Short mmCIF file of C-alpha atoms in Angstrom, two decimals:
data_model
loop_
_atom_site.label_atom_id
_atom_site.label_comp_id
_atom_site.label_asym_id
_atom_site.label_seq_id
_atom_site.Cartn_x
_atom_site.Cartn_y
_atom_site.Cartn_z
CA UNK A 159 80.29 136.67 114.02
CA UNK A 160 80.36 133.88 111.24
CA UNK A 161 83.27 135.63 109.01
CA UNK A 162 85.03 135.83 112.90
CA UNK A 163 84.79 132.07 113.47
CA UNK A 164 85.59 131.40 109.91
CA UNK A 165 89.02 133.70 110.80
CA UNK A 166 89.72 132.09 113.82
CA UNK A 167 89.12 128.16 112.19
CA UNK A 168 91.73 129.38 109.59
CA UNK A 169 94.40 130.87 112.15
CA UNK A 170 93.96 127.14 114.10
CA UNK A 171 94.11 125.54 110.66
CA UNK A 172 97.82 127.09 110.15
CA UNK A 173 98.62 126.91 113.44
CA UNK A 174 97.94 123.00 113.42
CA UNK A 175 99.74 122.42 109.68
CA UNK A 176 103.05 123.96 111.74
CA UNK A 177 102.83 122.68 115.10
CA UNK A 178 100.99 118.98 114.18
CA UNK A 179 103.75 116.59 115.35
CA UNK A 180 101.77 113.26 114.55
CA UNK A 181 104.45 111.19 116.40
CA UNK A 182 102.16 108.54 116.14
CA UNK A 183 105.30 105.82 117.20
CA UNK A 184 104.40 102.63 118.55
CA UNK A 185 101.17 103.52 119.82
CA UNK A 186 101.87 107.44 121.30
CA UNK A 187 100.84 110.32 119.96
CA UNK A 188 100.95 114.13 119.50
CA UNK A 189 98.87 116.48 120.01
CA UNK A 190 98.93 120.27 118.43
CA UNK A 191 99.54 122.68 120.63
CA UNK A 192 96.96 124.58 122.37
CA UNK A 193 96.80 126.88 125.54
CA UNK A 194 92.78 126.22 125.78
CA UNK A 195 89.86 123.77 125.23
CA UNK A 196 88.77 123.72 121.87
CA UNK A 197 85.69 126.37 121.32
CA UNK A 198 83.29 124.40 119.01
CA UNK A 199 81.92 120.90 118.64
CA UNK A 200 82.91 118.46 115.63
CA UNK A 201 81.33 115.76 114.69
CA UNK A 202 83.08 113.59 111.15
CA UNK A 203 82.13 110.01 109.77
CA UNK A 204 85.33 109.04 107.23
CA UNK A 205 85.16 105.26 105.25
CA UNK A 206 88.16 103.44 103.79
CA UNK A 207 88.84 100.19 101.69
CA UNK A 208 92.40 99.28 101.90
CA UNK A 209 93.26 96.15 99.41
CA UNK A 210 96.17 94.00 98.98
CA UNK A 211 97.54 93.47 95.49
CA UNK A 212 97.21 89.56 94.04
CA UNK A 213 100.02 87.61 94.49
CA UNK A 214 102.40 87.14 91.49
CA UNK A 215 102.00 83.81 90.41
CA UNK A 216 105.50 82.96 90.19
CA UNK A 217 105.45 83.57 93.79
CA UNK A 218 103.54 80.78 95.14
CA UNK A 219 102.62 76.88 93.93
CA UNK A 220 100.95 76.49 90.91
CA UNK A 221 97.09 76.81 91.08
CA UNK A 222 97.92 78.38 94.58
CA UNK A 223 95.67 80.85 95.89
CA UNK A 224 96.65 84.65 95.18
CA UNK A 225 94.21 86.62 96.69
CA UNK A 226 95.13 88.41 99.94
CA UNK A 227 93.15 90.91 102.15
CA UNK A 228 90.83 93.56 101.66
CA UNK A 229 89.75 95.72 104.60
CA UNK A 230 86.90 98.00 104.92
CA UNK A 231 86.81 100.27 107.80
CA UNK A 232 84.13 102.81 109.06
CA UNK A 233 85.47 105.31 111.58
CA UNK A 234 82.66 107.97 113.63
CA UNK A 235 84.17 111.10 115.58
CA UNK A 236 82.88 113.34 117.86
CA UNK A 237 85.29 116.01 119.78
CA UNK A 238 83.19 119.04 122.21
CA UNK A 239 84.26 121.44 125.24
CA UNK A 240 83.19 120.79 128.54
CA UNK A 241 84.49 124.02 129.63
CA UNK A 242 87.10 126.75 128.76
CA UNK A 243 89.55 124.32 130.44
CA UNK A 244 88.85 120.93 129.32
CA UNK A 245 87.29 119.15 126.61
CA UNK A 246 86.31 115.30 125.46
CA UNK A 247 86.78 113.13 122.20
CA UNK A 248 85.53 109.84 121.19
CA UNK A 249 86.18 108.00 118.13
CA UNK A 250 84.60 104.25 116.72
CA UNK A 251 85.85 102.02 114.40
CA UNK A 252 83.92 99.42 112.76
CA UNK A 253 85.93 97.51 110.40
CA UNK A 254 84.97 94.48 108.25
CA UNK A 255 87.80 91.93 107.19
CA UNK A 256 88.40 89.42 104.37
CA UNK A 257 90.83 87.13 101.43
CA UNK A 258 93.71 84.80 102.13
CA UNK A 259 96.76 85.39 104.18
CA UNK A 260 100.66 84.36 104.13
CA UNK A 261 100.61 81.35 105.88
CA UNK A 262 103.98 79.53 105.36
CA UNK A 263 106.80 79.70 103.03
CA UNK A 264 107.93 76.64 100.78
CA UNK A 265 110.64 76.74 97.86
CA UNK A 266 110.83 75.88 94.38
CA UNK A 267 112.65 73.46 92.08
CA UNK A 268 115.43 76.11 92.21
CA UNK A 269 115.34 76.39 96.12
CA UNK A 270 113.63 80.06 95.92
CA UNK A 271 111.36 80.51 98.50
CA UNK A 272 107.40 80.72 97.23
CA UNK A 273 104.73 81.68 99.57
CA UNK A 274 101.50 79.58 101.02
CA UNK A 275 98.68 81.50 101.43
CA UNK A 276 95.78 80.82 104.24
CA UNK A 277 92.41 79.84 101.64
CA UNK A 278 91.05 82.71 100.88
CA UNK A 279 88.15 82.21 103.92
CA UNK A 280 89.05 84.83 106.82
CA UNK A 281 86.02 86.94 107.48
CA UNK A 282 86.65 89.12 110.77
CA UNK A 283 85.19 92.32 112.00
CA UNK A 284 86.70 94.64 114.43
CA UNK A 285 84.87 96.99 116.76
CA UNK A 286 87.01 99.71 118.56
CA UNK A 287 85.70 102.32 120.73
CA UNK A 288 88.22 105.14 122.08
CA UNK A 289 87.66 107.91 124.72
CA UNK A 290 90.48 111.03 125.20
CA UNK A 291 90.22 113.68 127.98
CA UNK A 292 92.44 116.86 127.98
CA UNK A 293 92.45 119.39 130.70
CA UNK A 294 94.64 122.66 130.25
CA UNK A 295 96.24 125.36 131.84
CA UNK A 296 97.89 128.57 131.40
CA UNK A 297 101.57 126.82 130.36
CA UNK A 298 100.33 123.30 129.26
CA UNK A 299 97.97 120.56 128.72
CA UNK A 300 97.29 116.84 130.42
CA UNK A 301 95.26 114.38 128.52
CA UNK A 302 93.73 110.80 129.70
CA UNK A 303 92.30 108.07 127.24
CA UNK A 304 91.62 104.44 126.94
CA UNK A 305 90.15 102.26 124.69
CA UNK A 306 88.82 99.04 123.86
CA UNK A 307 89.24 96.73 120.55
CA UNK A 308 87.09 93.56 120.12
CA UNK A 309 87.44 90.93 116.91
CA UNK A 310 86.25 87.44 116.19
CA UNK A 311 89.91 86.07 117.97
CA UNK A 312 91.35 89.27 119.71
CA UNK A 313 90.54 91.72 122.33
CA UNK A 314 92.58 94.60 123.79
CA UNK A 315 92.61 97.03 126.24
CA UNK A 316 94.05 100.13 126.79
CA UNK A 317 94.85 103.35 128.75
CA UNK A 318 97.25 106.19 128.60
CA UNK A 319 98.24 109.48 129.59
CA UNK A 320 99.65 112.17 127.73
CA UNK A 321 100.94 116.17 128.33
CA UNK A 322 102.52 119.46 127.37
CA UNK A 323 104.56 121.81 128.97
CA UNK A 324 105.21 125.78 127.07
CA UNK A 325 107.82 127.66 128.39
CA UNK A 326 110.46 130.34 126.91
CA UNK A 327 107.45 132.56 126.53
CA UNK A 328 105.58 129.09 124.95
CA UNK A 329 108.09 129.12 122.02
CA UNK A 330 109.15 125.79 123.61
CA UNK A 331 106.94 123.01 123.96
CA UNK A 332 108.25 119.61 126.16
CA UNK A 333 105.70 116.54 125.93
CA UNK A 334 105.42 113.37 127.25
CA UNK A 335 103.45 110.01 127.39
CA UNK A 336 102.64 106.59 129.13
CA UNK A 337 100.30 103.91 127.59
CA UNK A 338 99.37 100.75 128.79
CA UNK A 339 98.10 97.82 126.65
CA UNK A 340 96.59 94.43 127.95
CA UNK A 341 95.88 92.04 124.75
CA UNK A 342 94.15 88.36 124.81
CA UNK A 343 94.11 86.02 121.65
CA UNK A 344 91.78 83.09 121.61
CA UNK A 345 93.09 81.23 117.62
CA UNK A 346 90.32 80.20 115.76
CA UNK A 347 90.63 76.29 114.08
CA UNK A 348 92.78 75.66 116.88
CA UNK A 349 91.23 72.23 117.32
CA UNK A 350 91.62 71.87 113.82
CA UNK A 351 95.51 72.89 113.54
CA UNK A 352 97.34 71.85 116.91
CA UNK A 353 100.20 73.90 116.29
CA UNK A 354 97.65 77.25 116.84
CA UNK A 355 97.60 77.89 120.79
CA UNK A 356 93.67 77.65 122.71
CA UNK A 357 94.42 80.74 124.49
CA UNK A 358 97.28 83.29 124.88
CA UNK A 359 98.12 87.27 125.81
CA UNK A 360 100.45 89.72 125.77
CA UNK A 361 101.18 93.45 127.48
CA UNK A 362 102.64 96.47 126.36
CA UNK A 363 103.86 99.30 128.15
CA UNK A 364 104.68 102.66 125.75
CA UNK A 365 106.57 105.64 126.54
CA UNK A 366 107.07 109.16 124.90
CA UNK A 367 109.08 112.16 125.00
CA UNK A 368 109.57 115.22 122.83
CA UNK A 369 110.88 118.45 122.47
CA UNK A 370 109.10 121.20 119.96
CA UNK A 371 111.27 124.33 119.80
CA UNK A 372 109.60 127.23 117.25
CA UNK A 373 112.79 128.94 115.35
CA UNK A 374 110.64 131.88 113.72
CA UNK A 375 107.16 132.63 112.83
CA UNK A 376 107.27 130.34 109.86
CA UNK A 377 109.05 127.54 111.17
CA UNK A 378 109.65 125.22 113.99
CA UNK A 379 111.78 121.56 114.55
CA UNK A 380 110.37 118.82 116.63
CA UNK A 381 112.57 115.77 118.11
CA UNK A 382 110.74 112.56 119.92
CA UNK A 383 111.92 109.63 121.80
CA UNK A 384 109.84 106.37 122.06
CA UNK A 385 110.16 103.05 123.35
CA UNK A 386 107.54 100.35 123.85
CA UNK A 387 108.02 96.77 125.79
CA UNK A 388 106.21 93.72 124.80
CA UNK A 389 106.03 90.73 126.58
CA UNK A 390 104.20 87.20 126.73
CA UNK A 391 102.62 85.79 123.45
CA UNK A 392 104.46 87.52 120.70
CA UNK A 393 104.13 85.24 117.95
CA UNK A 394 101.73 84.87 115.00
CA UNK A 395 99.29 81.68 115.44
CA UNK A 396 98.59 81.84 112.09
CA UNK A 397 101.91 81.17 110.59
CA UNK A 398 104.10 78.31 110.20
CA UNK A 399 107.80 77.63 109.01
CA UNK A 400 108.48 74.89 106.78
CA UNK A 401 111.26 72.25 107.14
CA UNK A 402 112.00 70.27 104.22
CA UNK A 403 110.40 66.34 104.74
CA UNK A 404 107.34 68.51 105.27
CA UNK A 405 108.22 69.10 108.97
CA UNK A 406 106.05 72.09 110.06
CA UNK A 407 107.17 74.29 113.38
CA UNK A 408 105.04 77.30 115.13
CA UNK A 409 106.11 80.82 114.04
CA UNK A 410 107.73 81.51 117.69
CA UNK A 411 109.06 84.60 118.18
CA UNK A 412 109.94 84.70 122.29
CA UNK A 413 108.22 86.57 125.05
CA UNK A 414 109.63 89.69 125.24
CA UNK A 415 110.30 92.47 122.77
CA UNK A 416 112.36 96.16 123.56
CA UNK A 417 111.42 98.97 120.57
CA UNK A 418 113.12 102.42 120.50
CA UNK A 419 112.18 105.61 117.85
CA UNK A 420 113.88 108.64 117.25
CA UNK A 421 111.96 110.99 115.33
CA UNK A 422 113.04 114.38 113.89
CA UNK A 423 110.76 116.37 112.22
CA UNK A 424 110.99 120.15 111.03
CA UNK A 425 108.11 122.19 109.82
CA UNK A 426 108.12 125.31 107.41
CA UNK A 427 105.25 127.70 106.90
CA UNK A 428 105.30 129.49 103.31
CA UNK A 429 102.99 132.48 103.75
CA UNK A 430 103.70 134.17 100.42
CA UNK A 431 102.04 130.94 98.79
CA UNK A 432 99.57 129.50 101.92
CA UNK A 433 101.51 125.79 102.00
CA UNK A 434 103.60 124.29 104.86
CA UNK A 435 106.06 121.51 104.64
CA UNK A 436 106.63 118.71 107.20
CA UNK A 437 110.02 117.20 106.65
CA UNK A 438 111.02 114.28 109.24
CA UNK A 439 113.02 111.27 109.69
CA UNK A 440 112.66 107.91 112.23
CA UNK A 441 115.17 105.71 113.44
CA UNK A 442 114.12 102.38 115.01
CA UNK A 443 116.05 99.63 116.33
CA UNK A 444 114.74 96.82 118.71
CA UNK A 445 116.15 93.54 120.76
CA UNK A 446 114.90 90.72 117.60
CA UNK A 447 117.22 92.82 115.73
CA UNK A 448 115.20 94.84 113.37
CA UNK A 449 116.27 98.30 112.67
CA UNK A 450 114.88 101.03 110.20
CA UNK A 451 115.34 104.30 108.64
CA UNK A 452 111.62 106.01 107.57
CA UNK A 453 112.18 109.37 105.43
CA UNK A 454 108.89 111.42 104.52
CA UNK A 455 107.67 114.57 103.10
CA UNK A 456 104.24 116.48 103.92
CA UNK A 457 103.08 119.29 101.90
CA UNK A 458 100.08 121.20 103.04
CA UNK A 459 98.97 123.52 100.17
CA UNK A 460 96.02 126.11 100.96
CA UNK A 461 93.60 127.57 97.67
CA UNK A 462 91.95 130.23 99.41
CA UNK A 463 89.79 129.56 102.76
CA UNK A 464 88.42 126.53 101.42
CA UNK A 465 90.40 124.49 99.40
CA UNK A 466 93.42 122.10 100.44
CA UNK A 467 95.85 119.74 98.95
CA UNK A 468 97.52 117.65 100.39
CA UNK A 469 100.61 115.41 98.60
CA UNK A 470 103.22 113.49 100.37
CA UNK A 471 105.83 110.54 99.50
CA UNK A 472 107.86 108.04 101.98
CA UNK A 473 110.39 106.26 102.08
CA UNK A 474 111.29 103.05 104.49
CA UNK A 475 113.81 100.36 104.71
CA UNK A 476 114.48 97.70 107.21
CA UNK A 477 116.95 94.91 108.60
CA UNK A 478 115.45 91.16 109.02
CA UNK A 479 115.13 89.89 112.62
CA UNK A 480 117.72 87.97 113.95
CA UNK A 481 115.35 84.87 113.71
CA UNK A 482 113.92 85.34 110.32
CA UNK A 483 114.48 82.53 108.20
CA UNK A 484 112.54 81.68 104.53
CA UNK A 485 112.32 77.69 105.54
CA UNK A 486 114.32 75.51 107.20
CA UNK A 487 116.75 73.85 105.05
CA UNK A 488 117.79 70.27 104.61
CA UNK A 489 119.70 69.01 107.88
CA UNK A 490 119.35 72.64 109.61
CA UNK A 491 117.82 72.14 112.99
CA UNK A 492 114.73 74.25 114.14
CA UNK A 493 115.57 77.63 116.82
CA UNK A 494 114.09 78.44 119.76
CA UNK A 495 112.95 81.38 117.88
CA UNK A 496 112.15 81.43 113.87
CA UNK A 497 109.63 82.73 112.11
CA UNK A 498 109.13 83.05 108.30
CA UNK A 499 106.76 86.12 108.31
CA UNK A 500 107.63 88.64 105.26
CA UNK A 501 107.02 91.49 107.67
CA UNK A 502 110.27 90.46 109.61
CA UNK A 503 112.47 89.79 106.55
CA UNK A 504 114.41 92.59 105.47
CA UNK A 505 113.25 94.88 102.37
CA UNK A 506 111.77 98.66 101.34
CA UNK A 507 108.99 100.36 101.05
CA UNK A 508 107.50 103.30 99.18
CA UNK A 509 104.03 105.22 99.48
CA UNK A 510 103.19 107.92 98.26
CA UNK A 511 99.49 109.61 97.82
CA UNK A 512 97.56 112.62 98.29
CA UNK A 513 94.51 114.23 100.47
CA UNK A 514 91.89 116.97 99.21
CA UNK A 515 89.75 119.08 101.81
CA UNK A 516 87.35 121.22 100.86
CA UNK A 517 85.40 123.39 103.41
CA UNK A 518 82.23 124.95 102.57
CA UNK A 519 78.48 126.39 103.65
CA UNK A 520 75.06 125.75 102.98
CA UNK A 521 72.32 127.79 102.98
CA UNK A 522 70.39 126.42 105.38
CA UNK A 523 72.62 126.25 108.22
CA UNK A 524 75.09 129.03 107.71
CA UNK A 525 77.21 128.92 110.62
CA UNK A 526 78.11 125.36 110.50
CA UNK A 527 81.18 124.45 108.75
CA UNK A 528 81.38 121.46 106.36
CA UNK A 529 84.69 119.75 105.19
CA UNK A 530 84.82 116.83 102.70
CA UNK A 531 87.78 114.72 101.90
CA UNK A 532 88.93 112.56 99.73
CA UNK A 533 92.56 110.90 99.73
CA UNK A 534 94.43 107.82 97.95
CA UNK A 535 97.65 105.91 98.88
CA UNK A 536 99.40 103.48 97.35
CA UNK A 537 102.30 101.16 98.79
CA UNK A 538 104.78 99.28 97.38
CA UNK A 539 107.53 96.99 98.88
CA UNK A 540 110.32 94.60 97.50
CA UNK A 541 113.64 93.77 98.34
CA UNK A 542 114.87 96.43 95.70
CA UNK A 543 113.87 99.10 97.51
CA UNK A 544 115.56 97.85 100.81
CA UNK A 545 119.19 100.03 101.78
CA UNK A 546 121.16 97.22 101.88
CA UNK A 547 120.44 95.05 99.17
CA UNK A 548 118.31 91.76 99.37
CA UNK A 549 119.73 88.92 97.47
CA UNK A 550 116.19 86.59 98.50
CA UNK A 551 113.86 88.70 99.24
CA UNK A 552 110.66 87.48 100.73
CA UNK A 553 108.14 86.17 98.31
CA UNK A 554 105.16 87.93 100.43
CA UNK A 555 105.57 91.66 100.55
CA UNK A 556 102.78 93.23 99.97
CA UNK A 557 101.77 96.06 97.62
CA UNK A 558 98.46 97.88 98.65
CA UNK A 559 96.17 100.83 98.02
CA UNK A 560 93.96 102.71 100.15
CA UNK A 561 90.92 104.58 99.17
CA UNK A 562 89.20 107.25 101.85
CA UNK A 563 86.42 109.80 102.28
CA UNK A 564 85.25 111.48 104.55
CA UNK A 565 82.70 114.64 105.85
CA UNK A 566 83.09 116.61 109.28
CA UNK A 567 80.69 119.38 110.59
CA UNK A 568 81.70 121.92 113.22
CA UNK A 569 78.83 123.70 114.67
#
């Protein structure tokens, strides 16, 4: 019965490396395929520490702080069937916050832009707690969730709805998705700094659609539509833009915002050497103007039953909003809408890392599964990497690194 189970975990194991779609877009998501609740319970506990490189120096004031933010995040998983139809998830995050921020832009003797960073004081946590539902049928599958997010400033709430739909003898696989999201924001230091708003919110409201079809027994393509609309308080209270005469205007960045994704993704299954590639490319474009291209390559590589690496490398490059501006010049009057924020200028972006699994048995509890993992990822962004050239490229983009581990047990 064990080597059975073991047989079937490994037939799901291809079966999700193929038919994963991960269109995790703007808040919707995927889900494999399946025609029945899964058949086991699984219980995983996985802990990451993301940090943001220093600052270059010649990128900000001299003596100006450097440091930026480090993030530590605990994450707690439990999936189980209810019955041969329907099954229940539940995931918590616990995540712990710290360093110094971008807070404004200024510019140089040589009228470069340099970057102001926040002191190097935030200290947040963030406490998320999500539930998922799906209940299937013979041809398909319909899935409820919601969650709830709590930090020291910001709270948000949401709920969603998700599905599949197999036809052409389930070759074919049309999905779908709504998601609500109701957000509050109460600044901190907002008696301190009167440009930061007491209290302000914001709604989204998320929709996805895809089509799966499978081409052979090795491979399949997947294609996804999403769009997402934002509205009320869509700015950062935390920023500022600079005017020379040390003027200083809120980051303001209107009340409503339109985002569309295309996604295109096609999957290849190797048998003769146990790996599968996921190949796929976004398009986004929204109403402040932004648009992007995001190229990436997956490779899922099996060594035996219990071994599993897994490399991959992308590639992403993006216009500035209409409204992005480094600092306001000399005798250039302040917008309705301007914001200096690097993550609205225009530049590229590369990551690239790699994730280990390896399954295994004790000898205590032989017919529960174990699976440890271990992954790193590093990022790194400049205005050299951006498609279209950057002549000033924002003195705050960000170069990371994430570090992750992780054990699961299915009984």
């Amino acid at each position: 019965m064990r080597r059975s189970r073991r047989e079937r975990r490994r037939e799901r194991a291809t079966l999700r490396a193929l038919t994963s779609s991960a269109l995790a877009l703007l808040g919707a998501a995927g889900k494999a395929s399946a025609d029945t609740a899964i058949d086991h319970v699984e219980t995983s506990y996985s802990f990451s520490t993301y940090s943001e490189d220093k600052l270059e120096s010649s990128k900000t004031i001299p003596g100006g702080e450097r440091n930026r933010y480090s993030v530590s995040t605990q994450q707690l998983s439990l999936a189980a069937p209810i019955t041969d139809w329907f099954d229940m998830s539940m995931q918590l995050t616990h995540e712990t916050m710290s360093g110094a921020s971008p807070w404004y832009n200024t510019r140089d003797a040589a009228k470069t832009p340099i970057q102001i960073m926040s002191g190097a004081t935030i200290k947040d946590t963030r406490n998320d707690l999500g539930l998922h539902a799906n209940y299937y049928t013979d041809n398909g599958r319909l899935g409820f969730g919601g969650g709830y997010s709590s930090e020291n400033d910001y709270n948000a709430m949401n709920v969603g709805t998700d599905g599949e739909l197999h036809f052409n003898e389930k070759n074919t696989t049309l999905s779908g998705g709504l998601g609500l999201s109701f957000d509050q924001l109460t600044p901190t230091d907002s008696d301190l700094y009167t440009l930061r708003p007491k209290q302000e919110s914001k709604q989204s409201y998320s929709g996805f659609v895809g089509l799966g079809q499978v081409i052979n027994r090795r491979s399949l393509i997947q294609g996804s539509f999403t769009y997402n609309w934002s509205k009320g308080y869509l700015s950062d209270p935390y920023k500022e833009v600079f005017g020379v005469g040390n003027r200083f205007f809120n980051d303001d960045r209107g009340g409503a915002r339109h985002q569309f994704a295309f996604l295109v993704r096609y999957n290849r299954h190797v048998e003769e050497t146990e790996s599968t590639f996921h190949l796929s490319y976004q398009y986004y474009i929204d109403t402040w103007g932004v648009s992007s291209h995001m190229a990436e390559l997956d490779w899922y590589q099996n060594f035996g039953d219990a071994i599993q690496i897994a490399p991959h490398v992308r590639y992403y490059s993006q216009t500035a909003a209409d409204f992005y501006l480094p600092y306001l010049r000399l005798n250039q009057q302040p917008q309705p809408e301007m914001t200096s924020d690097y993550r609205l200028s225009a530049y590229g972006a590369l990551s690239f890392g790699v994730k280990g699994e390896y399954a295994f048995h004790t000898p205590w509890f032989r017919d529960i599964e174990w699976r440890a993992n271990l992954s790193v990822e590093r990022y790194l962004s400049s205005g050299d990497l951006s498609l279209q050239g950057v002549s000033v490229p924002a003195p705050g983009l960000v170069n990371f690194t994430v570090l992750s581990a992780g054990l699961s047990v299915v009984f």
